XYZ file of C-alpha atoms in Angstrom:
165
model
C -3.638 37.491 13.311
C -1.835 38.495 10.104
C 0.697 35.709 10.669
C -2.104 33.127 10.998
C -3.737 34.385 7.803
C -0.398 34.215 5.979
C 0.215 30.657 7.175
C -3.263 29.569 6.069
C -2.752 31.255 2.689
C 0.600 29.491 2.202
C -0.886 26.110 3.142
C -3.775 26.663 0.739
C -1.415 27.670 -2.080
C 0.785 24.616 -1.509
C -2.201 22.284 -1.464
C -3.338 23.556 -4.857
C -0.283 22.159 -6.649
C -1.742 20.704 -9.796
C -0.703 17.343 -11.145
C -2.941 17.435 -14.198
C 0.053 17.505 -16.542
C 1.563 14.502 -14.799
C -1.742 12.657 -14.962
C -2.102 13.549 -18.637
C 1.365 12.165 -19.273
C 0.445 9.039 -17.325
C -2.636 8.540 -19.467
C -0.468 8.536 -22.579
C 2.262 6.296 -21.196
C 0.594 3.951 -18.722
C -2.475 1.786 -18.749
C -5.346 2.854 -16.537
C -7.603 -0.065 -17.393
C -10.187 -1.121 -14.856
C -8.899 -4.387 -13.489
C -11.016 -7.436 -12.833
C -9.926 -9.533 -9.875
C -10.717 -13.184 -9.149
C -12.301 -12.251 -5.801
C -15.120 -9.745 -6.305
C -17.309 -8.555 -3.413
C -19.640 -5.664 -2.762
C -18.600 -2.890 -0.407
C -21.136 -4.219 2.118
C -19.600 -7.704 1.933
C -16.102 -6.311 2.467
C -17.290 -4.192 5.418
C -18.877 -7.264 7.008
C -15.731 -9.397 6.650
C -12.991 -6.879 7.501
C -12.232 -4.760 10.546
C -12.718 -1.016 10.075
C -8.962 -0.511 9.733
C -8.610 -3.362 7.227
C -11.545 -2.037 5.186
C -10.154 1.487 4.938
C -6.672 0.311 3.988
C -7.585 -2.580 1.667
C -10.680 -1.123 0.009
C -10.199 2.671 0.330
C -6.375 2.825 -0.056
C -5.859 4.434 3.347
C -2.564 4.203 5.235
C -2.275 2.983 8.804
C -0.237 5.022 11.259
C 3.450 4.080 11.351
C 4.762 1.865 14.164
C 1.254 0.566 15.008
C 1.305 -2.855 13.330
C 1.774 -5.975 15.445
C 3.569 -7.453 12.428
C 6.270 -4.786 12.379
C 8.543 -6.627 14.824
C 7.461 -10.150 13.901
C 10.578 -12.300 13.438
C 8.858 -15.694 13.042
C 9.199 -17.781 9.897
C 6.145 -18.060 7.687
C 4.156 -16.268 5.023
C 2.334 -12.943 5.022
C -1.024 -13.266 3.283
C -3.672 -10.776 2.174
C -6.050 -9.976 5.039
C -8.886 -9.803 2.508
C -8.505 -13.105 0.659
C -5.560 -15.085 2.135
C -3.412 -14.881 -1.015
C 0.273 -15.416 -0.071
C 2.095 -12.129 -0.720
C 5.468 -12.086 1.046
C 7.765 -14.674 2.636
C 9.239 -13.925 6.056
C 12.724 -14.545 4.637
C 12.352 -11.327 2.579
C 11.230 -9.134 5.506
C 13.631 -6.482 6.811
C 13.620 -3.545 9.219
C 13.407 -0.442 7.037
C 12.946 1.928 9.976
C 9.883 3.425 8.281
C 7.291 2.097 10.736
C 5.632 -0.330 8.328
C 6.444 -3.976 7.604
C 8.892 -3.993 4.703
C 9.976 -6.699 2.290
C 12.559 -6.734 -0.483
C 10.626 -9.173 -2.672
C 7.014 -10.179 -3.277
C 5.741 -13.651 -4.117
C 5.772 -13.443 -7.898
C 2.369 -13.157 -9.545
C 0.465 -12.434 -6.313
C 1.039 -8.684 -6.159
C -0.320 -6.268 -8.771
C 0.990 -2.752 -9.406
C -0.537 0.574 -10.341
C 0.443 4.240 -10.360
C -0.592 6.519 -7.510
C -0.499 10.355 -7.566
C -2.397 10.880 -4.286
C 0.342 12.933 -2.627
C 1.270 14.939 -5.710
C 3.942 12.792 -7.299
C 4.183 9.411 -8.956
C 4.488 6.330 -6.712
C 4.096 2.634 -7.447
C 1.098 1.319 -5.546
C 0.769 -2.364 -4.663
C -2.433 -4.396 -4.632
C -3.303 -8.006 -3.966
C -3.508 -9.573 -7.427
C -6.438 -11.769 -6.312
C -8.832 -9.300 -4.644
C -7.367 -5.902 -5.558
C -6.869 -4.885 -1.926
C -4.493 -1.944 -1.412
C -1.301 -3.105 0.317
C 1.089 -0.149 0.205
C 3.840 1.063 -2.113
C 7.140 -0.178 -3.485
C 10.250 2.010 -3.594
C 13.696 1.537 -5.081
C 15.676 2.096 -1.869
C 15.666 -1.405 -0.401
C 18.438 -3.887 0.296
C 20.089 -6.413 -2.009
C 19.355 -8.549 -3.850
C 16.433 -6.600 -5.395
C 17.005 -3.040 -4.168
C 13.254 -2.804 -3.542
C 11.379 -1.798 -0.390
C 7.794 -3.014 -0.379
C 6.356 -0.761 2.338
C 3.175 -2.560 3.382
C 0.331 -1.655 5.743
C 0.333 -4.261 8.509
C -3.485 -4.353 8.689
C -3.532 -5.445 5.039
C -1.666 -8.611 6.044
C -2.153 -11.718 8.140
C 0.785 -13.827 9.210
C 0.701 -17.604 8.736
C 3.517 -19.258 10.707
C 5.517 -22.064 9.157
C 4.250 -25.439 10.375
């Protein structure tokens, strides 16, 4: 019983790690402007148009479980578009197997992906959004392959694949 109480106490203490100083620093150094996107819809409209999984990832910044996306092993040529508004986001030629469980790309289609800062898990990450509708896509990291060195780790439900004709 004492061991269980100790474990719960340790978990609680670890979960209380404050990031207020980091957020304060972010406010000084990085823009937190509310962004206007070309495609604007109400929450009810998004819920009507998207599956539950797409809604929670694109509109609520959730993360799908790893290794669950049908697009993970897709090797066909084409373009990956936003599941919310069909904006082209990534070309199949830039897709690679990162081993992380999510579709990964080393380069976005320039101008179609927007970036923000995310502190949701206690440290700074670069969050990616569709530049047209603002839908949450995933995160970009600096541990990808050449030529960019980037790994765009994207939720598969945030994407639709359009094969090359």
